[in-house]
């Protein structure tokens, strides 16, 4: 599916960058001209750092988001289908949702160390609230007739969940994933930034500490590209699901 | 009892579960059932909180983060509604600039930390600039979306009544878009808090984020749990207050 990008809308951005290029110099310590960003990225690429960093960030992010989606859906489904459980867990879930996920990164480094497992865990933990709470309220609002129909057709517990309930909840789950995506990306980069060395976050921290402004701006562009790709992927999944549902 | 006021219901079973979880944690640490040696018991966390209250470190950090979050959020809200209104009202403005805003929104705010550090150094301005940048987008996007959903009949009524441009926006468009804008304000507030904490961890040496990093470097896990809890309570309080305020001020526009 090709979405048409309204190109005209890019005019102000292009104007700002052109003005920046016109007035800036490549050596400015604050506003290096945009033409110097690309060579700075190429430098990183030649050292073999850029590709590895992108891959490492993407891996942490995707793994974390996948774990969050599975756990969030399962727990949200369980909590949403029982009024008693829903009420009993509500304050705990509300606290978890309101907790700014960034504060967990230093805590996780203390208990889980500085490795991949720690990064994936904090990303999953940051991302799962939106998915869980969305799935829960969608399950709570699920049409009773749908459940009765499934039951009267004699579907067992498992088949009812796989064939009826999960497909009905899918749009809500995907909406949760879409909400969770930006925060998961921020936490991925934060975990890399704080622990150093790996990923786009690690490169950014390094570029800042060694005062390489052109590289900093180049990496901002790289991070933005990553975020646009991820959001585009989730959005097209959402479109595919809604289209299939309206088609049938 | 006043029947108009919503009765405050206490979720008893919810509190019991939360208390049971804390007790289980306490028991697990006391009996040595968990293997993390750095994990403090809740009682130790309470003790640490009392110490940090006595030295004044905890209130100072919380107040700093609170002030930056609220200041940044107010600025972000004003900018978001201010830019979102023309974008939502005027098709030409929308066509010629919306994609630029969408692109700017895609910049993960944390990647701007090094740029903000180069510009402002380890300062309050660095923190505020990040908080405002992150907080603007949900308000802007929801203002545009809310205005686009205003029924044309309402606008026709405004025109027939002879309302001018500003009165139409003030009396018709913004009130009709308010439910969406309020959702944006809520999203924005929680993002502002996250970015304030991140900016304090990586840049401005103040507030909860910085205290958390210092406690980590000083290997004081109980203090870390105090600050994590404080951040969570701050999040609950800010979200709850905003919901209460919008519910009181605009009862019809607030979706719970």
Tab-separated table of C-alpha atoms in Angstrom:
chain	number	residue	atom	x	y	z
A	1	UNK	CA	0.000	0.000	0.000
A	2	UNK	CA	1.399	3.370	-0.994
A	3	UNK	CA	0.304	6.345	1.070
A	4	UNK	CA	0.575	9.623	-0.735
A	5	UNK	CA	2.674	12.069	1.214
A	6	UNK	CA	1.377	15.635	0.908
A	7	UNK	CA	4.676	17.022	-0.389
A	8	UNK	CA	3.561	20.665	-0.426
A	9	UNK	CA	3.403	20.551	3.360
A	10	UNK	CA	7.152	20.056	3.498
A	11	UNK	CA	7.710	23.624	2.239
A	12	UNK	CA	8.302	25.264	5.666
A	13	UNK	CA	10.738	22.517	6.682
A	14	UNK	CA	12.669	22.902	3.419
A	15	UNK	CA	12.676	26.677	3.852
A	16	UNK	CA	14.067	26.430	7.380
A	17	UNK	CA	16.781	23.992	6.298
A	18	UNK	CA	17.682	26.169	3.297
A	19	UNK	CA	17.914	29.250	5.505
A	20	UNK	CA	20.017	27.253	7.972
A	21	UNK	CA	22.310	26.122	5.147
A	22	UNK	CA	22.573	29.690	3.834
A	23	UNK	CA	23.452	31.286	7.177
A	24	UNK	CA	25.273	28.412	8.873
A	25	UNK	CA	28.832	27.221	8.484
A	26	UNK	CA	29.898	23.580	8.620
A	27	UNK	CA	32.157	24.332	11.587
A	28	UNK	CA	29.580	26.089	13.784
A	29	UNK	CA	29.614	24.506	17.247
A	30	UNK	CA	25.844	25.019	17.660
A	31	UNK	CA	24.201	25.045	14.245
A	32	UNK	CA	26.378	23.167	11.737
A	33	UNK	CA	24.961	23.576	8.229
A	34	UNK	CA	22.720	20.679	7.091
A	35	UNK	CA	25.155	19.837	4.262
A	36	UNK	CA	27.681	18.761	6.903
A	37	UNK	CA	25.307	16.245	8.512
A	38	UNK	CA	25.456	13.721	5.712
A	39	UNK	CA	29.311	13.517	5.589
A	40	UNK	CA	29.268	13.103	9.371
A	41	UNK	CA	26.929	10.128	9.010
A	42	UNK	CA	29.063	8.763	6.158
A	43	UNK	CA	32.089	8.875	8.469
A	44	UNK	CA	30.238	6.739	10.972
A	45	UNK	CA	29.140	4.430	8.178
A	46	UNK	CA	32.720	3.992	6.929
A	47	UNK	CA	33.802	2.988	10.421
A	48	UNK	CA	31.052	0.369	10.334
A	49	UNK	CA	29.376	1.964	13.351
A	50	UNK	CA	26.160	3.323	11.863
A	51	UNK	CA	24.690	0.117	10.459
A	52	UNK	CA	25.581	-1.819	13.581
A	53	UNK	CA	24.029	0.866	15.784
A	54	UNK	CA	20.812	1.004	13.761
A	55	UNK	CA	20.525	-2.777	13.870
A	56	UNK	CA	21.183	-2.899	17.593
A	57	UNK	CA	18.621	-0.170	18.346
A	58	UNK	CA	16.034	-1.754	16.062
A	59	UNK	CA	16.574	-5.161	17.645
A	60	UNK	CA	16.128	-3.907	21.223
A	61	UNK	CA	13.124	-1.872	20.222
A	62	UNK	CA	11.341	-4.590	18.203
A	63	UNK	CA	12.007	-7.324	20.770
A	64	UNK	CA	10.807	-5.109	23.612
A	65	UNK	CA	7.689	-4.092	21.732
A	66	UNK	CA	6.911	-7.715	20.766
A	67	UNK	CA	7.203	-8.926	24.350
A	68	UNK	CA	5.061	-5.987	25.491
A	69	UNK	CA	2.420	-6.791	22.866
A	70	UNK	CA	2.158	-10.460	23.829
A	71	UNK	CA	2.173	-9.850	27.582
A	72	UNK	CA	-0.032	-6.772	27.358
A	73	UNK	CA	-2.639	-8.597	25.276
A	74	UNK	CA	-2.712	-11.701	27.478
A	75	UNK	CA	-2.859	-9.793	30.767
A	76	UNK	CA	-5.284	-7.198	29.387
A	77	UNK	CA	-7.548	-9.986	28.185
A	78	UNK	CA	-7.469	-11.701	31.567
A	79	UNK	CA	-8.034	-8.512	33.558
A	80	UNK	CA	-10.757	-7.264	31.231
A	81	UNK	CA	-12.784	-10.460	31.316
A	82	UNK	CA	-13.215	-10.480	35.088
A	83	UNK	CA	-14.874	-7.586	36.877
A	84	UNK	CA	-13.431	-8.720	40.209
A	85	UNK	CA	-9.879	-8.952	38.892
A	86	UNK	CA	-10.294	-5.660	37.073
A	87	UNK	CA	-11.268	-3.854	40.235
A	88	UNK	CA	-8.645	-5.557	42.377
A	89	UNK	CA	-5.755	-4.706	40.055
A	90	UNK	CA	-6.926	-1.239	39.046
A	91	UNK	CA	-4.891	0.897	41.514
A	92	UNK	CA	-1.724	-1.109	40.843
A	93	UNK	CA	-2.187	-0.770	37.071
A	94	UNK	CA	-2.963	2.941	37.342
A	95	UNK	CA	0.241	3.490	39.282
A	96	UNK	CA	2.246	1.530	36.718
A	97	UNK	CA	0.738	3.530	33.901
A	98	UNK	CA	1.421	6.875	35.584
A	99	UNK	CA	5.011	5.966	36.462
A	100	UNK	CA	7.280	7.789	33.993
A	101	UNK	CA	9.059	4.778	32.434
A	102	UNK	CA	12.371	6.615	32.214
A	103	UNK	CA	12.947	6.274	35.957
A	104	UNK	CA	13.140	2.507	35.616
A	105	UNK	CA	16.230	2.559	33.423
A	106	UNK	CA	18.743	3.370	36.202
A	107	UNK	CA	16.973	0.895	38.475
A	108	UNK	CA	17.187	-1.815	35.836
A	109	UNK	CA	20.913	-1.227	35.308
A	110	UNK	CA	21.384	-1.850	39.012
A	111	UNK	CA	19.543	-5.185	39.000
A	112	UNK	CA	19.926	-6.492	35.479
A	113	UNK	CA	23.318	-5.067	34.522
A	114	UNK	CA	24.252	-3.316	31.302
A	115	UNK	CA	23.387	-5.973	28.732
A	116	UNK	CA	20.803	-6.521	25.994
A	117	UNK	CA	18.423	-8.264	28.388
A	118	UNK	CA	18.189	-5.152	30.569
A	119	UNK	CA	17.480	-2.903	27.585
A	120	UNK	CA	14.804	-5.195	26.162
A	121	UNK	CA	13.154	-5.528	29.596
A	122	UNK	CA	12.870	-1.798	30.237
A	123	UNK	CA	11.514	-1.205	26.737
A	124	UNK	CA	8.933	-3.956	27.196
A	125	UNK	CA	7.956	-2.606	30.597
A	126	UNK	CA	7.580	0.940	29.247
A	127	UNK	CA	5.510	-0.223	26.281
A	128	UNK	CA	3.148	-2.744	27.805
A	129	UNK	CA	0.872	-0.385	29.786
A	130	UNK	CA	-0.776	1.217	26.786
A	131	UNK	CA	-1.371	-2.200	25.184
A	132	UNK	CA	-2.618	-3.778	28.392
A	133	UNK	CA	-5.032	-0.975	29.285
A	134	UNK	CA	-6.378	-0.729	25.735
A	135	UNK	CA	-6.955	-4.474	25.502
A	136	UNK	CA	-8.583	-4.456	28.919
A	137	UNK	CA	-11.125	-1.774	28.117
A	138	UNK	CA	-11.852	-3.299	24.717
A	139	UNK	CA	-12.448	-6.701	26.332
A	140	UNK	CA	-14.711	-5.081	28.918
A	141	UNK	CA	-16.715	-3.365	26.186
A	142	UNK	CA	-16.970	-6.492	24.044
A	143	UNK	CA	-20.462	-7.151	22.772
A	144	UNK	CA	-22.247	-9.753	24.877
A	145	UNK	CA	-24.114	-11.118	21.851
A	146	UNK	CA	-20.810	-11.962	20.194
A	147	UNK	CA	-19.727	-14.008	23.197
A	148	UNK	CA	-23.148	-15.680	23.482
A	149	UNK	CA	-23.107	-16.552	19.797
A	150	UNK	CA	-19.689	-18.128	20.126
A	151	UNK	CA	-20.811	-20.068	23.176
A	152	UNK	CA	-24.047	-21.256	21.611
A	153	UNK	CA	-22.113	-22.530	18.607
A	154	UNK	CA	-20.362	-24.796	21.052
A	155	UNK	CA	-16.896	-23.336	20.679
A	156	UNK	CA	-14.564	-24.315	23.490
A	157	UNK	CA	-12.716	-21.869	25.706
A	158	UNK	CA	-9.553	-21.888	23.588
A	159	UNK	CA	-11.234	-21.701	20.175
A	160	UNK	CA	-13.534	-18.966	21.425
A	161	UNK	CA	-10.493	-16.894	22.346
A	162	UNK	CA	-8.518	-17.600	19.181
A	163	UNK	CA	-11.380	-17.392	16.664
A	164	UNK	CA	-13.701	-14.800	18.187
A	165	UNK	CA	-12.324	-12.729	21.025
A	166	UNK	CA	-8.761	-12.025	19.849
A	167	UNK	CA	-9.802	-10.955	16.329
A	168	UNK	CA	-12.412	-8.647	17.872
A	169	UNK	CA	-9.759	-7.097	20.114
A	170	UNK	CA	-7.082	-6.765	17.432
A	171	UNK	CA	-7.831	-3.128	16.503
A	172	UNK	CA	-7.614	-2.116	20.173
A	173	UNK	CA	-4.338	-4.021	20.600
A	174	UNK	CA	-2.865	-2.318	17.536
A	175	UNK	CA	-4.018	1.082	18.749
A	176	UNK	CA	-2.196	0.329	22.007
A	177	UNK	CA	0.920	-0.664	20.063
A	178	UNK	CA	0.732	2.586	18.113
A	179	UNK	CA	0.494	4.619	21.311
A	180	UNK	CA	3.341	2.632	22.884
A	181	UNK	CA	5.695	2.921	19.903
A	182	UNK	CA	7.112	6.429	20.464
A	183	UNK	CA	7.689	5.885	24.166
A	184	UNK	CA	9.325	2.501	23.472
A	185	UNK	CA	11.711	4.193	21.043
A	186	UNK	CA	12.559	6.922	23.569
A	187	UNK	CA	13.266	4.332	26.259
A	188	UNK	CA	15.403	2.277	23.840
A	189	UNK	CA	17.540	5.334	23.115
A	190	UNK	CA	17.662	6.358	26.783
A	191	UNK	CA	18.855	2.912	27.882
A	192	UNK	CA	21.579	3.051	25.208
A	193	UNK	CA	22.517	6.611	26.096
A	194	UNK	CA	22.824	5.846	29.808
A	195	UNK	CA	24.751	2.604	29.410
A	196	UNK	CA	26.895	3.894	26.546
A	197	UNK	CA	28.531	2.048	23.681
A	198	UNK	CA	25.675	0.464	21.688
A	199	UNK	CA	22.942	1.695	19.390
A	200	UNK	CA	21.969	5.106	18.095
A	201	UNK	CA	21.569	6.293	21.690
A	202	UNK	CA	25.139	5.238	22.474
A	203	UNK	CA	26.492	7.029	19.386
A	204	UNK	CA	24.513	10.165	20.302
A	205	UNK	CA	25.940	10.242	23.823
A	206	UNK	CA	29.415	9.737	22.419
A	207	UNK	CA	28.983	12.487	19.791
A	208	UNK	CA	27.841	14.899	22.506
A	209	UNK	CA	30.692	14.065	24.875
A	210	UNK	CA	33.294	14.483	22.106
A	211	UNK	CA	31.663	17.719	20.832
A	212	UNK	CA	30.830	16.692	17.265
A	213	UNK	CA	27.778	18.797	16.410
A	214	UNK	CA	27.492	17.680	12.763
A	215	UNK	CA	27.397	14.063	13.922
A	216	UNK	CA	24.780	14.930	16.581
A	217	UNK	CA	22.457	16.426	13.957
A	218	UNK	CA	23.111	13.559	11.540
A	219	UNK	CA	22.123	11.083	14.250
A	220	UNK	CA	18.964	13.080	15.037
A	221	UNK	CA	17.993	12.601	11.392
A	222	UNK	CA	18.810	8.883	11.627
A	223	UNK	CA	16.689	8.545	14.789
A	224	UNK	CA	13.813	10.373	13.109
A	225	UNK	CA	14.040	8.074	10.083
A	226	UNK	CA	13.858	5.071	12.423
A	227	UNK	CA	10.793	6.508	14.178
A	228	UNK	CA	9.037	7.279	10.864
A	229	UNK	CA	9.659	3.752	9.574
A	230	UNK	CA	8.355	2.141	12.737
A	231	UNK	CA	5.275	4.336	12.890
A	232	UNK	CA	4.610	3.708	9.197
A	233	UNK	CA	4.821	-0.052	9.729
A	234	UNK	CA	2.385	-0.002	12.667
A	235	UNK	CA	0.019	2.366	10.829
A	236	UNK	CA	-0.132	0.154	7.738
A	237	UNK	CA	-0.855	-2.868	9.956
A	238	UNK	CA	-3.717	-0.874	11.480
A	239	UNK	CA	-5.014	0.001	8.007
A	240	UNK	CA	-4.824	-3.616	6.875
A	241	UNK	CA	-6.822	-4.761	9.890
A	242	UNK	CA	-9.535	-2.105	9.615
A	243	UNK	CA	-9.823	-2.710	5.860
A	244	UNK	CA	-10.275	-6.423	6.343
A	245	UNK	CA	-12.882	-5.836	9.007
A	246	UNK	CA	-14.890	-3.400	6.944
A	247	UNK	CA	-14.592	-5.651	3.879
A	248	UNK	CA	-16.117	-8.679	5.575
B	1	UNK	CA	-25.480	14.358	51.137
B	2	UNK	CA	-25.364	16.459	48.052
B	3	UNK	CA	-26.677	14.250	45.248
B	4	UNK	CA	-24.946	16.315	42.557
B	5	UNK	CA	-21.466	15.512	43.713
B	6	UNK	CA	-20.039	12.193	42.600
B	7	UNK	CA	-19.574	9.945	45.571
B	8	UNK	CA	-15.942	9.112	46.259
B	9	UNK	CA	-15.754	5.369	46.175
B	10	UNK	CA	-12.889	3.602	47.786
B	11	UNK	CA	-11.701	0.608	45.862
B	12	UNK	CA	-11.178	-1.708	48.835
B	13	UNK	CA	-10.123	-4.832	46.976
B	14	UNK	CA	-7.701	-2.780	44.890
B	15	UNK	CA	-5.990	-1.376	47.954
B	16	UNK	CA	-5.821	-4.832	49.527
B	17	UNK	CA	-4.071	-6.240	46.448
B	18	UNK	CA	-1.585	-3.359	46.367
B	19	UNK	CA	-0.873	-3.812	50.084
B	20	UNK	CA	-0.530	-7.584	49.638
B	21	UNK	CA	2.010	-7.074	46.852
B	22	UNK	CA	4.070	-4.787	49.091
B	23	UNK	CA	3.853	-7.302	51.966
B	24	UNK	CA	4.937	-10.132	49.663
B	25	UNK	CA	7.912	-8.028	48.578
B	26	UNK	CA	8.800	-7.295	52.218
B	27	UNK	CA	8.525	-10.987	53.086
B	28	UNK	CA	10.565	-12.075	50.088
B	29	UNK	CA	13.435	-9.776	51.052
B	30	UNK	CA	13.295	-10.609	54.775
B	31	UNK	CA	13.323	-14.356	54.214
B	32	UNK	CA	15.950	-14.091	51.489
B	33	UNK	CA	13.654	-15.694	48.928
B	34	UNK	CA	14.842	-13.355	46.189
B	35	UNK	CA	18.432	-13.426	45.083
B	36	UNK	CA	19.064	-9.759	44.229
B	37	UNK	CA	21.319	-8.543	47.044
B	38	UNK	CA	20.700	-4.896	46.181
B	39	UNK	CA	16.904	-5.138	46.507
B	40	UNK	CA	15.709	-3.172	49.548
B	41	UNK	CA	12.549	-4.128	51.464
B	42	UNK	CA	9.650	-1.639	51.374
B	43	UNK	CA	10.348	-0.849	55.032
B	44	UNK	CA	13.914	0.144	54.110
B	45	UNK	CA	12.528	2.338	51.317
B	46	UNK	CA	10.226	4.067	53.800
B	47	UNK	CA	13.189	4.632	56.103
B	48	UNK	CA	15.217	6.096	53.237
B	49	UNK	CA	12.290	8.351	52.320
B	50	UNK	CA	12.148	9.638	55.888
B	51	UNK	CA	15.879	10.445	55.796
B	52	UNK	CA	15.583	12.191	52.434
B	53	UNK	CA	12.623	14.202	53.728
B	54	UNK	CA	14.654	15.240	56.792
B	55	UNK	CA	17.614	16.435	54.715
B	56	UNK	CA	15.223	18.183	52.335
B	57	UNK	CA	16.667	16.419	49.254
B	58	UNK	CA	13.416	14.685	48.332
B	59	UNK	CA	11.089	17.721	48.457
B	60	UNK	CA	13.609	19.885	46.589
B	61	UNK	CA	13.953	17.313	43.797
B	62	UNK	CA	10.201	16.722	43.522
B	63	UNK	CA	9.381	20.433	43.484
B	64	UNK	CA	11.956	21.073	40.770
B	65	UNK	CA	10.594	18.328	38.503
B	66	UNK	CA	7.027	19.400	39.213
B	67	UNK	CA	7.701	23.040	38.328
B	68	UNK	CA	9.548	22.275	35.114
B	69	UNK	CA	6.899	19.755	34.040
B	70	UNK	CA	3.992	22.134	34.665
B	71	UNK	CA	5.736	25.194	33.194
B	72	UNK	CA	6.762	23.265	30.092
B	73	UNK	CA	3.318	21.726	29.735
B	74	UNK	CA	1.571	25.110	29.945
B	75	UNK	CA	3.926	26.553	27.317
B	76	UNK	CA	3.496	23.463	25.115
B	77	UNK	CA	-0.295	23.684	25.422
B	78	UNK	CA	-0.387	27.348	24.435
B	79	UNK	CA	1.920	26.719	21.453
B	80	UNK	CA	0.023	23.570	20.469
B	81	UNK	CA	-3.418	25.189	20.478
B	82	UNK	CA	-2.002	28.387	18.957
B	83	UNK	CA	-0.449	26.561	16.004
B	84	UNK	CA	-3.145	23.915	15.772
B	85	UNK	CA	-6.009	26.394	15.396
B	86	UNK	CA	-4.891	27.974	12.098
B	87	UNK	CA	-3.785	24.531	10.875
B	88	UNK	CA	-7.211	23.131	11.585
B	89	UNK	CA	-9.216	26.104	10.322
B	90	UNK	CA	-7.387	27.039	7.171
B	91	UNK	CA	-7.021	24.452	4.394
B	92	UNK	CA	-4.236	26.392	2.659
B	93	UNK	CA	-2.139	26.643	5.819
B	94	UNK	CA	-2.752	22.940	6.394
B	95	UNK	CA	-1.744	21.950	2.861
B	96	UNK	CA	1.419	24.052	2.920
B	97	UNK	CA	2.778	23.111	6.350
B	98	UNK	CA	1.187	20.064	8.024
B	99	UNK	CA	3.762	17.591	6.678
B	100	UNK	CA	6.540	19.697	8.211
B	101	UNK	CA	4.889	19.434	11.613
B	102	UNK	CA	4.387	15.689	11.131
B	103	UNK	CA	8.098	15.370	10.362
B	104	UNK	CA	9.092	17.414	13.414
B	105	UNK	CA	6.782	15.302	15.563
B	106	UNK	CA	8.624	12.175	14.417
B	107	UNK	CA	11.907	13.405	15.925
B	108	UNK	CA	12.349	11.282	19.054
B	109	UNK	CA	12.718	14.044	21.683
B	110	UNK	CA	15.533	12.235	23.463
B	111	UNK	CA	17.755	12.552	20.363
B	112	UNK	CA	17.591	16.320	20.889
B	113	UNK	CA	19.322	15.999	24.274
B	114	UNK	CA	22.846	16.350	22.804
B	115	UNK	CA	21.758	19.284	20.627
B	116	UNK	CA	20.089	20.985	23.604
B	117	UNK	CA	23.267	20.385	25.633
B	118	UNK	CA	25.409	21.968	22.900
B	119	UNK	CA	23.083	24.986	22.816
B	120	UNK	CA	22.175	25.550	26.464
B	121	UNK	CA	24.769	23.587	28.441
B	122	UNK	CA	23.787	21.732	31.611
B	123	UNK	CA	21.013	24.161	32.467
B	124	UNK	CA	17.339	24.694	33.156
B	125	UNK	CA	16.823	25.981	29.608
B	126	UNK	CA	18.091	22.710	28.212
B	127	UNK	CA	15.492	20.836	30.288
B	128	UNK	CA	12.622	23.211	29.509
B	129	UNK	CA	13.290	23.246	25.780
B	130	UNK	CA	13.078	19.449	25.638
B	131	UNK	CA	9.926	19.325	27.766
B	132	UNK	CA	8.192	21.913	25.591
B	133	UNK	CA	9.279	20.241	22.341
B	134	UNK	CA	7.918	16.867	23.454
B	135	UNK	CA	4.699	18.321	24.862
B	136	UNK	CA	3.648	20.390	21.848
B	137	UNK	CA	2.842	17.547	19.419
B	138	UNK	CA	-0.064	15.757	21.114
B	139	UNK	CA	-1.808	19.116	21.723
B	140	UNK	CA	-1.172	20.341	18.181
B	141	UNK	CA	-2.271	17.114	16.482
B	142	UNK	CA	-5.406	16.804	18.620
B	143	UNK	CA	-6.318	20.467	18.134
B	144	UNK	CA	-6.126	20.026	14.360
B	145	UNK	CA	-8.078	16.757	14.534
B	146	UNK	CA	-10.679	18.209	16.883
B	147	UNK	CA	-11.241	21.265	14.705
B	148	UNK	CA	-11.586	19.088	11.604
B	149	UNK	CA	-14.371	17.190	13.336
B	150	UNK	CA	-16.423	20.287	14.162
B	151	UNK	CA	-19.756	19.783	12.351
B	152	UNK	CA	-20.261	22.181	9.429
B	153	UNK	CA	-23.776	22.954	10.693
B	154	UNK	CA	-22.228	24.621	13.734
B	155	UNK	CA	-20.032	26.777	11.525
B	156	UNK	CA	-23.072	27.681	9.424
B	157	UNK	CA	-24.899	28.769	12.550
B	158	UNK	CA	-21.927	30.942	13.516
B	159	UNK	CA	-21.927	32.518	10.060
B	160	UNK	CA	-25.670	33.171	10.131
B	161	UNK	CA	-25.315	34.726	13.546
B	162	UNK	CA	-22.762	37.056	11.998
B	163	UNK	CA	-19.880	36.063	14.235
B	164	UNK	CA	-16.472	37.361	13.236
B	165	UNK	CA	-13.407	35.176	12.781
B	166	UNK	CA	-12.193	35.438	16.368
B	167	UNK	CA	-15.605	35.049	17.944
B	168	UNK	CA	-16.243	31.983	15.781
B	169	UNK	CA	-12.988	30.401	16.973
B	170	UNK	CA	-13.508	31.390	20.590
B	171	UNK	CA	-17.221	30.646	20.921
B	172	UNK	CA	-17.806	27.821	18.442
B	173	UNK	CA	-14.714	26.076	17.096
B	174	UNK	CA	-12.571	25.639	20.200
B	175	UNK	CA	-15.452	24.576	22.501
B	176	UNK	CA	-16.543	22.004	19.911
B	177	UNK	CA	-12.979	20.709	19.569
B	178	UNK	CA	-12.430	20.668	23.333
B	179	UNK	CA	-12.919	16.921	24.011
B	180	UNK	CA	-10.098	16.094	21.577
B	181	UNK	CA	-7.906	18.913	22.866
B	182	UNK	CA	-8.310	17.665	26.432
B	183	UNK	CA	-7.128	14.202	25.389
B	184	UNK	CA	-4.086	15.886	23.823
B	185	UNK	CA	-3.439	17.887	26.992
B	186	UNK	CA	-3.434	14.686	29.041
B	187	UNK	CA	-1.028	12.868	26.726
B	188	UNK	CA	1.146	15.951	26.684
B	189	UNK	CA	1.322	16.193	30.475
B	190	UNK	CA	2.583	12.640	30.912
B	191	UNK	CA	5.129	13.124	28.100
B	192	UNK	CA	6.352	16.371	29.700
B	193	UNK	CA	7.002	14.515	32.952
B	194	UNK	CA	8.934	11.746	31.156
B	195	UNK	CA	11.081	14.241	29.266
B	196	UNK	CA	11.741	16.345	32.374
B	197	UNK	CA	13.073	13.254	34.135
B	198	UNK	CA	15.162	12.252	31.095
B	199	UNK	CA	16.612	15.766	30.740
B	200	UNK	CA	17.522	15.695	34.429
B	201	UNK	CA	19.259	12.338	34.017
B	202	UNK	CA	21.326	13.379	31.001
B	203	UNK	CA	21.632	17.149	31.301
B	204	UNK	CA	20.285	19.558	33.881
B	205	UNK	CA	21.705	18.419	37.259
B	206	UNK	CA	18.530	18.867	39.345
B	207	UNK	CA	15.245	17.192	40.112
B	208	UNK	CA	14.142	13.580	40.422
B	209	UNK	CA	16.070	12.334	37.376
B	210	UNK	CA	19.371	13.670	38.626
B	211	UNK	CA	18.771	12.436	42.184
B	212	UNK	CA	18.059	8.990	40.767
B	213	UNK	CA	21.336	8.907	38.819
B	214	UNK	CA	23.296	10.125	41.868
B	215	UNK	CA	21.694	7.403	44.004
B	216	UNK	CA	22.583	4.837	41.345
B	217	UNK	CA	26.203	5.971	41.185
B	218	UNK	CA	26.380	6.011	44.978
B	219	UNK	CA	24.906	2.474	45.056
B	220	UNK	CA	21.981	3.495	47.270
B	221	UNK	CA	19.145	1.284	45.970
B	222	UNK	CA	16.710	2.286	48.729
B	223	UNK	CA	17.084	5.932	47.724
B	224	UNK	CA	16.503	4.955	44.097
B	225	UNK	CA	13.207	3.291	45.019
B	226	UNK	CA	12.210	6.438	46.916
B	227	UNK	CA	12.713	8.572	43.814
B	228	UNK	CA	11.024	6.039	41.518
B	229	UNK	CA	8.009	5.987	43.851
B	230	UNK	CA	8.021	9.786	44.041
B	231	UNK	CA	8.022	9.988	40.231
B	232	UNK	CA	5.117	7.541	40.058
B	233	UNK	CA	3.102	9.437	42.670
B	234	UNK	CA	3.856	12.688	40.835
B	235	UNK	CA	2.524	11.095	37.645
B	236	UNK	CA	-0.637	9.869	39.405
B	237	UNK	CA	-1.187	13.249	41.087
B	238	UNK	CA	-0.666	15.326	37.942
B	239	UNK	CA	-2.899	13.071	35.836
B	240	UNK	CA	-5.577	12.959	38.539
B	241	UNK	CA	-5.552	16.722	39.089
B	242	UNK	CA	-5.857	17.414	35.384
B	243	UNK	CA	-8.777	14.991	35.087
B	244	UNK	CA	-10.452	16.582	38.112
B	245	UNK	CA	-9.899	20.104	36.794
B	246	UNK	CA	-11.188	19.396	33.283
B	247	UNK	CA	-14.112	17.434	34.741
B	248	UNK	CA	-15.094	20.427	36.883
B	249	UNK	CA	-14.462	23.106	34.285
B	250	UNK	CA	-15.740	21.310	31.190
B	251	UNK	CA	-17.897	18.414	32.373
B	252	UNK	CA	-19.437	17.866	28.933
B	253	UNK	CA	-16.090	17.760	27.144
B	254	UNK	CA	-14.309	15.343	29.434
B	255	UNK	CA	-14.282	11.704	28.474
B	256	UNK	CA	-13.306	9.714	31.520
